[in-house]
One Martini backbone bead per residue (centre of mass of N, CA, C, O) as a GRO file, in nm:
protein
  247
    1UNK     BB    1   1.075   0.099   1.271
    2UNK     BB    2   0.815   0.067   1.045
    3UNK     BB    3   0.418   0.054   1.021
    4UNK     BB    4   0.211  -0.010   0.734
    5UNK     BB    5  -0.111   0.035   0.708
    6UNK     BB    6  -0.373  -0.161   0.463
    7UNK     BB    7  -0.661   0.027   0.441
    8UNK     BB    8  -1.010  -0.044   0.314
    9UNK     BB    9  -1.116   0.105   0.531
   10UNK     BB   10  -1.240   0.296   0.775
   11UNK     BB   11  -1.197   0.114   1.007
   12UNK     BB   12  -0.908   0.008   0.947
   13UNK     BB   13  -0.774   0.284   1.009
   14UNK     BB   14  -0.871   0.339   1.299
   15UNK     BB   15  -0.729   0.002   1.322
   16UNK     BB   16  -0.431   0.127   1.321
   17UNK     BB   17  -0.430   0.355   1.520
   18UNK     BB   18  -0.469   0.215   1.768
   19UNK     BB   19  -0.209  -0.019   1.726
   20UNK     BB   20   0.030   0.180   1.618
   21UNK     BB   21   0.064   0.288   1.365
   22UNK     BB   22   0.306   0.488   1.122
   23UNK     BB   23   0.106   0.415   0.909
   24UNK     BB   24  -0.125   0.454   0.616
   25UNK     BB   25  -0.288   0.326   0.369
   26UNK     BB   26  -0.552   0.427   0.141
   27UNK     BB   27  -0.819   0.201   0.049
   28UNK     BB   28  -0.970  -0.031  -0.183
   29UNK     BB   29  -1.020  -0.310  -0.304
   30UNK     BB   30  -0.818  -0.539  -0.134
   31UNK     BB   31  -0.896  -0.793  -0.315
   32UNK     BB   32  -0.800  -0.606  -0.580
   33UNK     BB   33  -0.516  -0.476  -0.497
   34UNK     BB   34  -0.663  -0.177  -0.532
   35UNK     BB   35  -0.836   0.154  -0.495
   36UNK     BB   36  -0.931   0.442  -0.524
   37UNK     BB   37  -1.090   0.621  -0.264
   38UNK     BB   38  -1.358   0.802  -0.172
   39UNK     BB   39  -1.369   1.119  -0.093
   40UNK     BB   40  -1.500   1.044   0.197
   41UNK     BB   41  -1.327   0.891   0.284
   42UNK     BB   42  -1.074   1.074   0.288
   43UNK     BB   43  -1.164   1.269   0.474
   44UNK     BB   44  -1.268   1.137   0.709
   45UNK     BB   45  -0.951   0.992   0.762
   46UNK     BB   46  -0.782   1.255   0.778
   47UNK     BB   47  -0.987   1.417   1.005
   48UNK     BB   48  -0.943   1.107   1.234
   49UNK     BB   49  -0.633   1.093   1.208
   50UNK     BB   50  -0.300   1.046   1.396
   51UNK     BB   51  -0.198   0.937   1.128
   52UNK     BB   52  -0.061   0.915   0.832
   53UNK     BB   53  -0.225   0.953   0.501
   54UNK     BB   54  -0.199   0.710   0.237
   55UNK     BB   55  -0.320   0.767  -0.120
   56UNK     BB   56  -0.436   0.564  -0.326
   57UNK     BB   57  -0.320   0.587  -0.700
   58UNK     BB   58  -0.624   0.387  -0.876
   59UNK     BB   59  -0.816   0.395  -1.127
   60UNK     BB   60  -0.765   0.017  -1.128
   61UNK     BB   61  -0.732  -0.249  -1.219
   62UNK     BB   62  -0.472  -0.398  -1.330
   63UNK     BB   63  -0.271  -0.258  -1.525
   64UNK     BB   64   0.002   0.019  -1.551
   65UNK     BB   65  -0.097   0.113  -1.837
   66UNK     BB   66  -0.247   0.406  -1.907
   67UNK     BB   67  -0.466   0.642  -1.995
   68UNK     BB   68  -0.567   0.949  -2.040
   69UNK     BB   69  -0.841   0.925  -1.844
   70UNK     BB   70  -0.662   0.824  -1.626
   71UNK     BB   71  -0.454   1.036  -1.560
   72UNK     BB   72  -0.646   1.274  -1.522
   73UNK     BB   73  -0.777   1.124  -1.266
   74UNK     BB   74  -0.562   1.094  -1.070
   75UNK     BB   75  -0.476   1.391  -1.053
   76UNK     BB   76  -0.727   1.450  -0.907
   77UNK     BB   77  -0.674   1.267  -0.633
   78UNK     BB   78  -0.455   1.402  -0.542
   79UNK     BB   79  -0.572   1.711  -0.500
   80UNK     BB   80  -0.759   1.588  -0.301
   81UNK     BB   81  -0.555   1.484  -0.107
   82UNK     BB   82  -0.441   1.754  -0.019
   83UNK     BB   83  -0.642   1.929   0.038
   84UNK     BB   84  -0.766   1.697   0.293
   85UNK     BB   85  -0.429   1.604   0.442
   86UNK     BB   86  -0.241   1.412   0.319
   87UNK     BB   87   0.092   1.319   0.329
   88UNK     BB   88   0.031   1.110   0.083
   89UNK     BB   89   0.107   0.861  -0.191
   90UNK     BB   90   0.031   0.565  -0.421
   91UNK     BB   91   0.206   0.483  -0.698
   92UNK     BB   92   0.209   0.348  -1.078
   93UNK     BB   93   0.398   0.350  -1.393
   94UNK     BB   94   0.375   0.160  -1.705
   95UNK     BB   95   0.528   0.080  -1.975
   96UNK     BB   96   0.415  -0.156  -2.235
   97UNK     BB   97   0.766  -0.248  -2.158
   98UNK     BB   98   0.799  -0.248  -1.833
   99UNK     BB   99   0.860   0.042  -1.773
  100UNK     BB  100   0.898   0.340  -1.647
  101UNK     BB  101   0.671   0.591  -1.635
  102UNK     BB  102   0.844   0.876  -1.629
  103UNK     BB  103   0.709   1.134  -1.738
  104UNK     BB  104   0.417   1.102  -1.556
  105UNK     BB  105   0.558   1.088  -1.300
  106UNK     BB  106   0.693   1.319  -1.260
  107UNK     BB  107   0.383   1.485  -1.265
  108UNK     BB  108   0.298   1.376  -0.988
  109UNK     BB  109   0.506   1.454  -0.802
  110UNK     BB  110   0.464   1.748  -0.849
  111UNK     BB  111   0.156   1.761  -0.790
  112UNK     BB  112   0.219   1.619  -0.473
  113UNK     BB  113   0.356   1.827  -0.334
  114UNK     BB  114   0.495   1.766  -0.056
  115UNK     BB  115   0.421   1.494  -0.053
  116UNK     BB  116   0.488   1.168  -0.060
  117UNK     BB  117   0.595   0.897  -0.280
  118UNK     BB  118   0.492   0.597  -0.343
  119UNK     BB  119   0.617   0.299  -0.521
  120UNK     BB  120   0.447   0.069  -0.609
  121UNK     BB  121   0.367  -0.260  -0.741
  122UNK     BB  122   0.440  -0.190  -1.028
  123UNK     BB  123   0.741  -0.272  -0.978
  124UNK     BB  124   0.672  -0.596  -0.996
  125UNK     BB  125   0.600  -0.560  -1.327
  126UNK     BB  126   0.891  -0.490  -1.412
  127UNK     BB  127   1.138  -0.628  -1.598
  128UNK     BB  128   1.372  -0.452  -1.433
  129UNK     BB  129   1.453  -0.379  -1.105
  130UNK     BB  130   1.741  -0.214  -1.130
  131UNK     BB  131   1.620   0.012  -1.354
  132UNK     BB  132   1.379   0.074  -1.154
  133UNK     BB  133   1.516   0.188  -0.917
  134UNK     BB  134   1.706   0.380  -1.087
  135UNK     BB  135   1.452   0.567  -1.163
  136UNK     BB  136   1.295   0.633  -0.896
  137UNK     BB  137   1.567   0.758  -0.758
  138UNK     BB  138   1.530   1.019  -0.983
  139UNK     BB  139   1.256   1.097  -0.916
  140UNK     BB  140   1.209   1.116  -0.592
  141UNK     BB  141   1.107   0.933  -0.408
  142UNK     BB  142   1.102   0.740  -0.123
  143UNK     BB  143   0.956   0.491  -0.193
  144UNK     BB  144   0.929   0.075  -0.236
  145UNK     BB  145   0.668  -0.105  -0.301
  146UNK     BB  146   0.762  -0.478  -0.224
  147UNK     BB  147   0.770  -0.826  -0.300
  148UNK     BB  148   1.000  -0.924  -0.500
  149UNK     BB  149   0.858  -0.972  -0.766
  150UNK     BB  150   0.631  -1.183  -0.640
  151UNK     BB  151   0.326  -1.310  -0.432
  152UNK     BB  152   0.540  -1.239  -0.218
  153UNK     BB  153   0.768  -1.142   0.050
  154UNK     BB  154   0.888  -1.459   0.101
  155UNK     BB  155   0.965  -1.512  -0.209
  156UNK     BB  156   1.113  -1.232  -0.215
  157UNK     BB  157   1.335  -1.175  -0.044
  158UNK     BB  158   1.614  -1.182  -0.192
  159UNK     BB  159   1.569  -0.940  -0.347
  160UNK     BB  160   1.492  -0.750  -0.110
  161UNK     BB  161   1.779  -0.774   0.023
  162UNK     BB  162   1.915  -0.626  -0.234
  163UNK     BB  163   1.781  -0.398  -0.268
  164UNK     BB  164   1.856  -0.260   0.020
  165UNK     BB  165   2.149  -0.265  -0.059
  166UNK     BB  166   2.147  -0.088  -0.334
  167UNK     BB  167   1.973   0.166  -0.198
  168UNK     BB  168   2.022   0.244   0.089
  169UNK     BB  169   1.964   0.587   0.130
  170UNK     BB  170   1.817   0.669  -0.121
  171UNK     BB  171   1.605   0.476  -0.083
  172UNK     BB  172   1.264   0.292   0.051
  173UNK     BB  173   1.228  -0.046   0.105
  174UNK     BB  174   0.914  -0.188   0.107
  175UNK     BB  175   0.782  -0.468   0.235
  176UNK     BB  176   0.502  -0.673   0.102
  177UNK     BB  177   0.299  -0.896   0.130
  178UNK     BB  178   0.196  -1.196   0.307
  179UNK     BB  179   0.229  -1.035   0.594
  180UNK     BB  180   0.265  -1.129   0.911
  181UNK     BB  181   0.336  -1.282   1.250
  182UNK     BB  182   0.482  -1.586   1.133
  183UNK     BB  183   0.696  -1.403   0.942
  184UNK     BB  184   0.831  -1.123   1.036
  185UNK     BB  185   1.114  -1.178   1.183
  186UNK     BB  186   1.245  -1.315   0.933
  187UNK     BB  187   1.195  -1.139   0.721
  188UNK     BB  188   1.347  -0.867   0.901
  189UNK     BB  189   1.640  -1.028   0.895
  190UNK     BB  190   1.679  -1.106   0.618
  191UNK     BB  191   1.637  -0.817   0.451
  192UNK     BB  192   1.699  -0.529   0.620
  193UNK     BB  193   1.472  -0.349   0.669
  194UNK     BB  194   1.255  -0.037   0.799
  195UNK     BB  195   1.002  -0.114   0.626
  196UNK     BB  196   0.650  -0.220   0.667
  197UNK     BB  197   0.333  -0.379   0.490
  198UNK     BB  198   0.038  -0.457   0.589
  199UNK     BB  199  -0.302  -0.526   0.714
  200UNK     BB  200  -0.415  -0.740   0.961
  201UNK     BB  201  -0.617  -0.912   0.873
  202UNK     BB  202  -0.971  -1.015   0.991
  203UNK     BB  203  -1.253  -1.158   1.033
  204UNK     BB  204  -1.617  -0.994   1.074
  205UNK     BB  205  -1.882  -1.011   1.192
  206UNK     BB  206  -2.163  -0.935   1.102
  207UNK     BB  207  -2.445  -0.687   1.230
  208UNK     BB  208  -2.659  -0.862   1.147
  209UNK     BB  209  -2.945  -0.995   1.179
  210UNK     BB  210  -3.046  -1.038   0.900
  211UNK     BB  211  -2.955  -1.310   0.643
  212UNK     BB  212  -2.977  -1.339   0.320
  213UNK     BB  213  -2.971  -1.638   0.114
  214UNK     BB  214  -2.810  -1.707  -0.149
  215UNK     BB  215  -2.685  -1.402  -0.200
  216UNK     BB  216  -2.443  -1.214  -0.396
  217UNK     BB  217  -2.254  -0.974  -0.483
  218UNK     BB  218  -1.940  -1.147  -0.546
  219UNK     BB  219  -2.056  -1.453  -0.595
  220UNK     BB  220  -2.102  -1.743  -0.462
  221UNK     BB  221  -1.795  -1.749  -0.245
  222UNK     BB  222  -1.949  -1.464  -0.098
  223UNK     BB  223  -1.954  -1.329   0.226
  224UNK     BB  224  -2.163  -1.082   0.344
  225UNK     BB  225  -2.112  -1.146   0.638
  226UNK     BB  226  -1.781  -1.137   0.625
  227UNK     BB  227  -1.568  -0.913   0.748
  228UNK     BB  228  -1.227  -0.755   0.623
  229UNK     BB  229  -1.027  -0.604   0.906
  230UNK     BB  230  -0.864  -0.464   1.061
  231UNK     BB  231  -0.650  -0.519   1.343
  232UNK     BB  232  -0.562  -0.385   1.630
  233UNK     BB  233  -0.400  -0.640   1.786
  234UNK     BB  234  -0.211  -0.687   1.538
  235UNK     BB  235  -0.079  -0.416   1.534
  236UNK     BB  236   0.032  -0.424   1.803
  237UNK     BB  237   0.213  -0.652   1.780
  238UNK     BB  238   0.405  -0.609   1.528
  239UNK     BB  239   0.495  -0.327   1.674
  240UNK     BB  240   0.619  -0.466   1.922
  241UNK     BB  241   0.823  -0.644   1.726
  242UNK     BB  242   0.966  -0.423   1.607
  243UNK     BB  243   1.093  -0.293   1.872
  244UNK     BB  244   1.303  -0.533   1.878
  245UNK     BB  245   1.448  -0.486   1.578
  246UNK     BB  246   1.767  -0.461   1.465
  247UNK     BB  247   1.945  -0.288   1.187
   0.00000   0.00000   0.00000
């Protein structure tokens, strides 16, 4: 069994390669949803992690059917991720029916090659998921990172459960979203996946001595000051859980 963690930081990369994680995911902005790492992120985690890393494309928050000035944007950080050492992306394009965007999705699989390509949670908001399996296993992915279409991967276990079984050894189904140490034996049970992903992530007081009051950058109810990020310690249990479940 295998454990992708989801990196928003530098920290969090670092503290998932300590963990013991066998895969990251490297992104930025993981409070909405995830958007691709700025290119200095991406060549310093190349640069200094020993286990593999994947980096998400996507150009934006919000729905995955792309302008032509967004497509055109993923294939430059493709380049430049491959470049730099990545041995993945993570991407995913939905035509405005709800349909896989096979004919673009071809072309950024050939120009991210040799790396894998994971198609990511756009997957959990197409029309139809059988239809779009067997799409995406045409199309020659390795991995379909998926919550079980639900809004987290405890609500879609059923989903991904027949997903498993369907998809057999043609492609890798990884179950994500609101995995954590409470839940993650039943999960992995229940599914019979050989890959997760999740964050791992715990709240970590900022390093300020001066703390100024009343000022947010991101809302009212955002605090400045408790950063949110991936625990070496939480990947580490989880990963020797992992060692311990039989699919």
């Amino acid at each position: 069994m295998k454990i992708e963690i989801c990196a928003g930081s530098i920290e969090s990369a670092i503290a998932a390669n300590k963990g013991g994680a066998d895969r990251i995911e490297l992104c930025s902005a993981l409070s909405e949803g995830g958007i691709t790492p700025s290119a200095g992120i991406i060549e310093y985690v190349c640069d200094n992690l020993t286990i593999p890393v994947f980096v998400l494309i996507r150009p934006r928050t919000g729905d995955f059917h792309y302008t032509r000035a967004d497509y055109e944007a993923m294939k430059k950080d493709i380049l430049f991720a491959k470049r730099n050492g990545a041995k993945g992306i993570v991407t995913g394009m939905l035509n405005t029916d709800g349909t896989v965007d096979t004919c673009r999705m071809k072309d950024l699989i050939e120009m991210a090659s040799p790396m894998e390509v994971t198609f990511h949670r756009a997957f959990d908001m197409s029309r139809n998921p059988f239809e779009a399996l067997e799409e995406i296993i045409n199309l020659k992915c390795h991995r379909i990172l998926t919550s079980g279409q639900a809004n987290n991967a405890i609500e879609g276990a059923d989903l991904l459960s027949e997903l498993v079984k369907i998809a057999g050894q043609r492609i890798i189904i990884m179950p994500g979203s609101g995995i954590n140490l409470s839940n993650f034996n039943d999960l992995a049970e229940k599914t019979r996946a050989g890959e997760f992903h999740l964050s791992a992530t715990r709240p970590f007081k900022s390093r300020m001595s001066y703390m100024k009051a009343d000022v947010s950058m991101a809302g009212k109810n955002s605090n400045e000051f408790e950063i949110i990020q991936t625990d070496a310690d939480t990947v580490e249990r989880i990963c020797d859980l992992a060692k311990l479940i039989r699919i």
